[in-house]
PDB file of C-alpha atoms and ligand atoms in Angstrom:
ATOM      1  CA  MET T   1      34.710   7.395  -7.643  1.00 65.00           C
ATOM      2  CA  THR T   2      33.081   4.733  -5.453  1.00 65.00           C
ATOM      3  CA  GLN T   3      29.565   3.605  -5.684  1.00 66.00           C
ATOM      4  CA  SER T   4      26.958   5.020  -3.638  1.00 62.00           C
ATOM      5  CA  SER T   5      25.035   2.927  -1.311  1.00 60.00           C
ATOM      6  CA  THR T   6      21.616   4.040  -2.453  1.00 71.00           C
ATOM      7  CA  PRO T   7      20.407   2.113  -5.141  1.00 74.00           C
ATOM      8  CA  PRO T   8      19.326   3.717  -8.312  1.00 80.00           C
ATOM      9  CA  ALA T   9      15.638   4.012  -9.224  1.00 79.00           C
ATOM     10  CA  SER T  10      16.431   2.284 -12.764  1.00 82.00           C
ATOM     11  CA  SER T  11      17.752  -1.224 -12.885  1.00 82.00           C
ATOM     12  CA  ASN T  12      19.547  -0.124 -16.219  1.00 82.00           C
ATOM     13  CA  VAL T  13      22.245   2.084 -14.469  1.00 84.00           C
ATOM     14  CA  VAL T  14      25.769   0.653 -14.745  1.00 84.00           C
ATOM     15  CA  TRP T  15      28.646   2.180 -12.962  1.00 81.00           C
ATOM     16  CA  HIS T  16      31.580   3.449 -15.048  1.00 83.00           C
ATOM     17  CA  ASN T  17      34.988   3.162 -13.227  1.00 84.00           C
ATOM     18  CA  ALA T  18      37.334   6.535 -14.168  1.00 86.00           C
ATOM     19  CA  THR T  19      41.199   5.825 -15.147  1.00 93.00           C
ATOM     20  CA  VAL T  20      41.886   9.007 -13.409  1.00 95.00           C
ATOM     21  CA  THR T  21      41.380   8.001  -9.716  1.00 94.00           C
ATOM     22  CA  ARG T  22      40.995   9.951  -6.496  1.00 94.00           C
ATOM     23  CA  ALA T  23      44.302   8.796  -5.607  1.00 95.00           C
ATOM     24  CA  ARG T  24      45.830  10.132  -8.665  1.00 96.00           C
ATOM     25  CA  ARG T  25      44.089  13.509  -8.220  1.00 96.00           C
ATOM     26  CA  GLU T  26      45.272  13.504  -4.405  1.00 96.00           C
ATOM     27  CA  ALA T  27      48.566  12.636  -5.423  1.00 96.00           C
ATOM     28  CA  GLN T  28      48.608  15.906  -7.725  1.00 96.00           C
ATOM     29  CA  ASN T  29      46.776  17.937  -5.093  1.00 96.00           C
ATOM     30  CA  GLN T  30      49.346  17.212  -2.152  1.00 96.00           C
ATOM     31  CA  HIS T  31      46.101  16.742  -0.119  1.00 97.00           C
ATOM     32  CA  LYS T  32      43.236  14.744   0.485  1.00 97.00           C
ATOM     33  CA  GLY T  33      39.865  15.235  -0.706  1.00 98.00           C
ATOM     34  CA  ALA T  34      37.653  15.394   2.527  1.00 98.00           C
ATOM     35  CA  ILE T  35      34.467  17.066   3.503  1.00 98.00           C
ATOM     36  CA  VAL T  36      34.688  20.136   6.605  1.00 98.00           C
ATOM     37  CA  TRP T  37      31.243  20.191   7.705  1.00 98.00           C
ATOM     38  CA  PHE T  38      30.455  23.516   9.417  1.00 98.00           C
ATOM     39  CA  THR T  39      27.404  23.184  11.610  1.00 98.00           C
ATOM     40  CA  GLY T  40      25.849  25.762  14.171  1.00 98.00           C
ATOM     41  CA  LEU T  41      22.496  28.372  14.586  1.00 98.00           C
ATOM     42  CA  SER T  42      22.261  31.056  11.835  1.00 97.00           C
ATOM     43  CA  GLY T  43      24.780  33.827  12.581  1.00 97.00           C
ATOM     44  CA  ALA T  44      27.182  31.413  14.649  1.00 98.00           C
ATOM     45  CA  GLY T  45      29.955  31.988  11.726  1.00 98.00           C
ATOM     46  CA  LYS T  46      29.604  29.037   9.581  1.00 98.00           C
ATOM     47  CA  SER T  47      30.053  31.083   6.546  1.00 96.00           C
ATOM     48  CA  THR T  48      32.646  33.341   7.433  1.00 98.00           C
ATOM     49  CA  LEU T  49      34.708  30.579   8.929  1.00 98.00           C
ATOM     50  CA  ALA T  50      34.165  28.418   6.136  1.00 98.00           C
ATOM     51  CA  HIS T  51      35.702  31.093   3.684  1.00 98.00           C
ATOM     52  CA  ALA T  52      38.359  31.963   6.154  1.00 98.00           C
ATOM     53  CA  VAL T  53      39.605  28.578   6.003  1.00 98.00           C
ATOM     54  CA  GLU T  54      39.253  28.555   2.237  1.00 98.00           C
ATOM     55  CA  GLU T  55      41.045  31.268   1.903  1.00 98.00           C
ATOM     56  CA  ALA T  56      44.107  30.283   4.058  1.00 98.00           C
ATOM     57  CA  LEU T  57      43.668  26.696   2.043  1.00 98.00           C
ATOM     58  CA  HIS T  58      43.641  28.197  -1.069  1.00 98.00           C
ATOM     59  CA  GLN T  59      46.534  30.534  -0.376  1.00 97.00           C
ATOM     60  CA  GLN T  60      48.596  27.191   0.154  1.00 96.00           C
ATOM     61  CA  GLY T  61      47.788  25.831  -3.153  1.00 96.00           C
ATOM     62  CA  CYS T  62      45.045  23.624  -2.051  1.00 98.00           C
ATOM     63  CA  ARG T  63      41.729  22.722  -4.032  1.00 98.00           C
ATOM     64  CA  THR T  64      38.846  23.891  -2.379  1.00 98.00           C
ATOM     65  CA  PHE T  65      35.197  24.701  -2.441  1.00 97.00           C
ATOM     66  CA  VAL T  66      32.563  26.000  -0.372  1.00 97.00           C
ATOM     67  CA  LEU T  67      29.308  24.632  -0.216  1.00 96.00           C
ATOM     68  CA  ASP T  68      26.783  27.426   1.311  1.00 91.00           C
ATOM     69  CA  GLY T  69      23.296  27.092   2.714  1.00 81.00           C
ATOM     70  CA  ASP T  70      21.798  30.125   0.858  1.00 80.00           C
ATOM     71  CA  ASN T  71      23.594  29.704  -2.450  1.00 86.00           C
ATOM     72  CA  VAL T  72      22.816  26.124  -2.567  1.00 88.00           C
ATOM     73  CA  ARG T  73      18.915  26.956  -2.044  1.00 88.00           C
ATOM     74  CA  HIS T  74      19.259  29.468  -5.077  1.00 90.00           C
ATOM     75  CA  GLY T  75      19.329  26.447  -7.573  1.00 91.00           C
ATOM     76  CA  LEU T  76      20.091  22.617  -6.519  1.00 92.00           C
ATOM     77  CA  CYS T  77      17.772  22.935  -3.539  1.00 94.00           C
ATOM     78  CA  GLY T  78      15.818  26.119  -4.952  1.00 94.00           C
ATOM     79  CA  ASP T  79      12.468  23.566  -4.491  1.00 96.00           C
ATOM     80  CA  LEU T  80      12.746  22.922  -0.884  1.00 95.00           C
ATOM     81  CA  SER T  81      11.513  24.784   2.264  1.00 92.00           C
ATOM     82  CA  PHE T  82      12.397  24.851   5.853  1.00 84.00           C
ATOM     83  CA  SER T  83      10.241  22.081   6.682  1.00 88.00           C
ATOM     84  CA  SER T  84      11.820  19.184   8.683  1.00 86.00           C
ATOM     85  CA  ALA T  85      11.067  16.781   5.624  1.00 92.00           C
ATOM     86  CA  ASP T  86      12.527  19.402   3.284  1.00 92.00           C
ATOM     87  CA  ARG T  87      15.431  20.194   5.506  1.00 87.00           C
ATOM     88  CA  ILE T  88      16.486  16.468   5.655  1.00 89.00           C
ATOM     89  CA  GLU T  89      16.478  16.496   1.723  1.00 93.00           C
ATOM     90  CA  ASN T  90      18.611  19.385   1.778  1.00 91.00           C
ATOM     91  CA  ILE T  91      21.135  17.887   3.555  1.00 91.00           C
ATOM     92  CA  ARG T  92      20.848  14.513   1.961  1.00 93.00           C
ATOM     93  CA  ARG T  93      21.607  16.285  -1.498  1.00 95.00           C
ATOM     94  CA  VAL T  94      24.215  18.641  -0.086  1.00 95.00           C
ATOM     95  CA  GLY T  95      25.915  15.444   1.191  1.00 95.00           C
ATOM     96  CA  GLU T  96      25.758  13.663  -2.221  1.00 95.00           C
ATOM     97  CA  VAL T  97      27.189  16.774  -3.889  1.00 96.00           C
ATOM     98  CA  ALA T  98      30.019  17.245  -1.418  1.00 97.00           C
ATOM     99  CA  LYS T  99      30.760  13.723  -1.805  1.00 97.00           C
ATOM    100  CA  LEU T 100      31.469  14.234  -5.505  1.00 96.00           C
ATOM    101  CA  PHE T 101      33.416  17.299  -4.943  1.00 97.00           C
ATOM    102  CA  MET T 102      35.840  15.088  -2.237  1.00 97.00           C
ATOM    103  CA  GLU T 103      36.164  12.279  -4.778  1.00 96.00           C
ATOM    104  CA  ALA T 104      37.203  14.850  -7.308  1.00 96.00           C
ATOM    105  CA  GLY T 105      40.170  15.846  -4.661  1.00 97.00           C
ATOM    106  CA  VAL T 106      38.713  18.977  -3.418  1.00 98.00           C
ATOM    107  CA  ILE T 107      38.501  19.937   0.154  1.00 98.00           C
ATOM    108  CA  VAL T 108      34.852  20.761   0.528  1.00 98.00           C
ATOM    109  CA  LEU T 109      33.755  23.199   3.157  1.00 98.00           C
ATOM    110  CA  THR T 110      30.267  23.262   3.751  1.00 97.00           C
ATOM    111  CA  ALA T 111      28.073  26.235   5.736  1.00 96.00           C
ATOM    112  CA  PHE T 112      24.799  24.790   6.686  1.00 94.00           C
ATOM    113  CA  ILE T 113      22.854  25.129   9.889  1.00 94.00           C
ATOM    114  CA  SER T 114      22.384  21.316   9.330  1.00 92.00           C
ATOM    115  CA  PRO T 115      20.189  21.047  12.759  1.00 93.00           C
ATOM    116  CA  PHE T 116      19.325  17.640  12.918  1.00 93.00           C
ATOM    117  CA  ARG T 117      22.099  14.999  14.287  1.00 96.00           C
ATOM    118  CA  ALA T 118      20.944  11.959  12.291  1.00 94.00           C
ATOM    119  CA  ASP T 119      21.263  14.101   8.792  1.00 92.00           C
ATOM    120  CA  ARG T 120      24.881  14.874   9.795  1.00 95.00           C
ATOM    121  CA  GLU T 121      25.500  11.370  10.979  1.00 96.00           C
ATOM    122  CA  ARG T 122      23.834   9.903   7.426  1.00 94.00           C
ATOM    123  CA  VAL T 123      26.555  12.241   5.641  1.00 95.00           C
ATOM    124  CA  ARG T 124      29.212  11.200   7.688  1.00 96.00           C
ATOM    125  CA  GLY T 125      28.293   7.542   7.067  1.00 95.00           C
ATOM    126  CA  MET T 126      28.453   8.248   3.340  1.00 94.00           C
ATOM    127  CA  VAL T 127      31.979   8.525   2.970  1.00 95.00           C
ATOM    128  CA  GLY T 128      34.900   6.887   4.731  1.00 94.00           C
ATOM    129  CA  HIS T 129      36.445   7.167   8.189  1.00 92.00           C
ATOM    130  CA  GLY T 130      38.312  10.610   8.397  1.00 93.00           C
ATOM    131  CA  GLU T 131      36.981  11.953   5.770  1.00 96.00           C
ATOM    132  CA  PHE T 132      34.476  13.883   7.570  1.00 97.00           C
ATOM    133  CA  VAL T 133      35.343  16.325   9.850  1.00 98.00           C
ATOM    134  CA  GLU T 134      32.579  17.862  11.626  1.00 98.00           C
ATOM    135  CA  VAL T 135      33.330  21.529  13.141  1.00 98.00           C
ATOM    136  CA  TYR T 136      30.568  22.659  15.538  1.00 98.00           C
ATOM    137  CA  CYS T 137      30.460  26.528  15.568  1.00 98.00           C
ATOM    138  CA  ASN T 138      29.502  27.173  18.938  1.00 98.00           C
ATOM    139  CA  SER T 139      27.862  30.407  19.705  1.00 98.00           C
ATOM    140  CA  PRO T 140      24.916  30.976  22.027  1.00 98.00           C
ATOM    141  CA  ILE T 141      21.956  32.150  20.606  1.00 98.00           C
ATOM    142  CA  GLU T 142      21.802  35.409  22.314  1.00 98.00           C
ATOM    143  CA  VAL T 143      25.145  36.125  20.574  1.00 98.00           C
ATOM    144  CA  CYS T 144      23.808  35.274  17.087  1.00 98.00           C
ATOM    145  CA  GLU T 145      20.737  37.107  17.932  1.00 98.00           C
ATOM    146  CA  THR T 146      22.386  40.490  18.786  1.00 98.00           C
ATOM    147  CA  ARG T 147      24.672  39.742  15.375  1.00 97.00           C
ATOM    148  CA  ASP T 148      21.355  39.198  13.441  1.00 97.00           C
ATOM    149  CA  VAL T 149      23.826  39.173  10.157  1.00 94.00           C
ATOM    150  CA  LYS T 150      20.478  38.822   7.983  1.00 94.00           C
ATOM    151  CA  GLY T 151      17.884  40.279  10.225  1.00 97.00           C
ATOM    152  CA  LEU T 152      15.964  36.944  10.454  1.00 96.00           C
ATOM    153  CA  TYR T 153      16.013  36.833  14.040  1.00 98.00           C
ATOM    154  CA  LYS T 154      13.812  39.605  14.130  1.00 97.00           C
ATOM    155  CA  LYS T 155      11.529  38.316  11.759  1.00 97.00           C
ATOM    156  CA  ALA T 156      11.434  34.922  13.522  1.00 97.00           C
ATOM    157  CA  ARG T 157      10.496  36.856  16.673  1.00 96.00           C
ATOM    158  CA  ALA T 158       8.021  38.735  15.014  1.00 96.00           C
ATOM    159  CA  GLY T 159       6.469  35.520  13.806  1.00 95.00           C
ATOM    160  CA  VAL T 160       7.632  36.399   9.901  1.00 96.00           C
ATOM    161  CA  ILE T 161       9.335  33.671   9.482  1.00 94.00           C
ATOM    162  CA  SER T 162       8.306  30.315  10.906  1.00 92.00           C
ATOM    163  CA  ASP T 163      10.662  26.958  11.777  1.00 90.00           C
ATOM    164  CA  PHE T 164      13.730  29.209  12.306  1.00 95.00           C
ATOM    165  CA  THR T 165      16.223  27.110  14.157  1.00 95.00           C
ATOM    166  CA  GLY T 166      16.693  27.974  18.075  1.00 96.00           C
ATOM    167  CA  ILE T 167      13.606  29.694  17.900  1.00 96.00           C
ATOM    168  CA  SER T 168      10.338  27.714  16.222  1.00 94.00           C
ATOM    169  CA  SER T 169      12.418  24.818  15.317  1.00 93.00           C
ATOM    170  CA  PRO T 170      15.077  22.838  17.279  1.00 95.00           C
ATOM    171  CA  TYR T 171      19.142  22.659  16.873  1.00 97.00           C
ATOM    172  CA  GLU T 172      20.784  19.513  17.942  1.00 97.00           C
ATOM    173  CA  ALA T 173      24.290  20.264  18.744  1.00 98.00           C
ATOM    174  CA  PRO T 174      26.977  17.331  17.675  1.00 98.00           C
ATOM    175  CA  ASP T 175      27.380  15.012  20.563  1.00 96.00           C
ATOM    176  CA  ASN T 176      31.009  14.015  19.556  1.00 96.00           C
ATOM    177  CA  PRO T 177      32.349  16.668  16.597  1.00 98.00           C
ATOM    178  CA  GLU T 178      35.661  16.382  15.422  1.00 98.00           C
ATOM    179  CA  LEU T 179      36.220  20.152  16.601  1.00 98.00           C
ATOM    180  CA  THR T 180      34.310  22.648  18.404  1.00 98.00           C
ATOM    181  CA  VAL T 181      35.120  26.269  18.146  1.00 98.00           C
ATOM    182  CA  ASN T 182      33.929  29.110  20.241  1.00 98.00           C
ATOM    183  CA  THR T 183      32.586  31.279  17.559  1.00 98.00           C
ATOM    184  CA  GLY T 184      30.667  33.397  19.677  1.00 98.00           C
ATOM    185  CA  ALA T 185      33.511  34.678  21.695  1.00 98.00           C
ATOM    186  CA  ALA T 186      36.953  33.475  19.876  1.00 98.00           C
ATOM    187  CA  THR T 187      38.647  35.676  17.249  1.00 98.00           C
ATOM    188  CA  LEU T 188      38.045  34.378  13.838  1.00 98.00           C
ATOM    189  CA  ASP T 189      42.106  33.709  13.223  1.00 98.00           C
ATOM    190  CA  ASN T 190      41.947  31.425  16.226  1.00 98.00           C
ATOM    191  CA  CYS T 191      39.011  29.404  14.711  1.00 98.00           C
ATOM    192  CA  VAL T 192      40.675  29.131  11.375  1.00 98.00           C
ATOM    193  CA  ALA T 193      43.969  27.727  13.084  1.00 98.00           C
ATOM    194  CA  ASP T 194      41.917  25.118  15.176  1.00 98.00           C
ATOM    195  CA  THR T 195      40.145  24.221  12.020  1.00 98.00           C
ATOM    196  CA  LEU T 196      43.596  23.849  10.104  1.00 98.00           C
ATOM    197  CA  GLU T 197      45.180  22.135  12.931  1.00 97.00           C
ATOM    198  CA  ALA T 198      42.311  19.470  13.083  1.00 97.00           C
ATOM    199  CA  MET T 199      42.436  18.981   9.205  1.00 97.00           C
ATOM    200  CA  ARG T 200      46.644  18.273   9.870  1.00 97.00           C
ATOM    201  CA  LYS T 201      45.680  16.001  12.329  1.00 96.00           C
ATOM    202  CA  ARG T 202      43.633  13.877  10.270  1.00 95.00           C
ATOM    203  CA  GLY T 203      46.308  13.604   7.110  1.00 96.00           C
ATOM    204  CA  ILE T 204      44.018  15.334   4.970  1.00 97.00           C
ATOM    205  CA  LEU T 205      46.784  18.440   4.945  1.00 96.00           C
ATOM    206  CA  GLN T 206      50.335  17.796   5.164  1.00 85.00           C
ATOM    207  CA  ARG T 207      52.144  19.221   8.282  1.00 73.00           C
ATOM    208  CA  SER T 208      53.598  21.806   6.211  1.00 77.00           C
ATOM    209  CA  LEU T 209      50.610  23.127   4.974  1.00 72.00           C
TER     210      LEU T 209
HETATM  211  P1  ADP L 301      25.999  31.697   9.625  1.00 92.67           P
HETATM  212  O1  ADP L 301      26.773  31.447   8.363  1.00 92.67           O
HETATM  213  O2  ADP L 301      26.535  30.710  10.669  1.00 92.67           O
HETATM  214  O3  ADP L 301      24.820  31.817   9.875  1.00 92.67           O
HETATM  215  P2  ADP L 301      27.806  34.219   9.231  1.00 92.67           P
HETATM  216  O4  ADP L 301      29.109  33.431   8.859  1.00 92.67           O
HETATM  217  O5  ADP L 301      27.156  34.694   8.268  1.00 92.67           O
HETATM  218  O6  ADP L 301      27.019  32.888  10.125  1.00 92.67           O
HETATM  219  O7  ADP L 301      27.739  35.207  10.875  1.00 92.67           O
HETATM  220  C1  ADP L 301      28.681  35.247  11.675  1.00 92.67           C
HETATM  221  C2  ADP L 301      29.227  36.736  12.269  1.00 92.67           C
HETATM  222  O8  ADP L 301      29.608  36.467  13.121  1.00 92.67           O
HETATM  223  C3  ADP L 301      30.091  37.507  11.038  1.00 92.67           C
HETATM  224  O9  ADP L 301      29.326  38.751  11.060  1.00 92.67           O
HETATM  225  C4  ADP L 301      31.255  37.472  11.514  1.00 92.67           C
HETATM  226  O10 ADP L 301      32.117  38.269  11.469  1.00 92.67           O
HETATM  227  C5  ADP L 301      31.011  36.992  13.203  1.00 92.67           C
HETATM  228  N1  ADP L 301      32.165  36.543  14.008  1.00 92.67           N
HETATM  229  C6  ADP L 301      32.606  37.119  14.969  1.00 92.67           C
HETATM  230  N2  ADP L 301      33.712  36.052  15.787  1.00 92.67           N
HETATM  231  C7  ADP L 301      33.659  34.960  14.761  1.00 92.67           C
HETATM  232  C8  ADP L 301      34.270  33.914  14.652  1.00 92.67           C
HETATM  233  N3  ADP L 301      35.160  33.587  15.549  1.00 92.67           N
HETATM  234  N4  ADP L 301      34.238  33.058  13.750  1.00 92.67           N
HETATM  235  C9  ADP L 301      33.124  33.456  12.470  1.00 92.67           C
HETATM  236  N5  ADP L 301      32.576  34.399  12.833  1.00 92.67           N
HETATM  237  C10 ADP L 301      32.429  35.266  13.608  1.00 92.67           C
END
């Protein structure tokens, strides 16, 4: 495990190095630990794609875990609202947790709207080059709103929900993601295949996986 760039609040905290290193875990797993970060509007397909990619990887014997926005907000981030400040803190915590999983040799798939470019870039900056694979789930808001998987767009339009991404809160699309998938029109299978290929290309997965 590598030391965080964030210094601890207490000066009496001493780092302890593990003997079971990340390299040993990865050798055992036969794949790299990594963070595959899905970003996009609500209803764009982040959760669906993250879980479908996880299913494919799991069937190949990979160690995986999905960190999902709504689930995290039940526990770790249950104290946070959707204000800009709390969204930033939400992504900071998720980034730290994802990094721990990655260092345990796991392929972490995160499904968070993560609307602010700076927050995503901060997580990217917390890990090594090539360990953060940003996947932009690009679906037009009209498609997301028609799907309205959780009925949230209807509530946001009615003013029942405030700070709703795409309607009353901004979404900043990635400038230079590792991959853009057209989750508004392409099939799920195609998006899964593109994500796996992006991971192979970066050496996270062996060619055969
Ligand atoms: P999000 O996690 O981004 O809020 P969800 O995954 O909950 O979105 O919902 C996306 C919806 O879009 C699902 O009903 C899913 O079946 C559908 N969908 C259609 N095409 C795709 C695709 N190519 N990738 C992902 N989801 C898709």
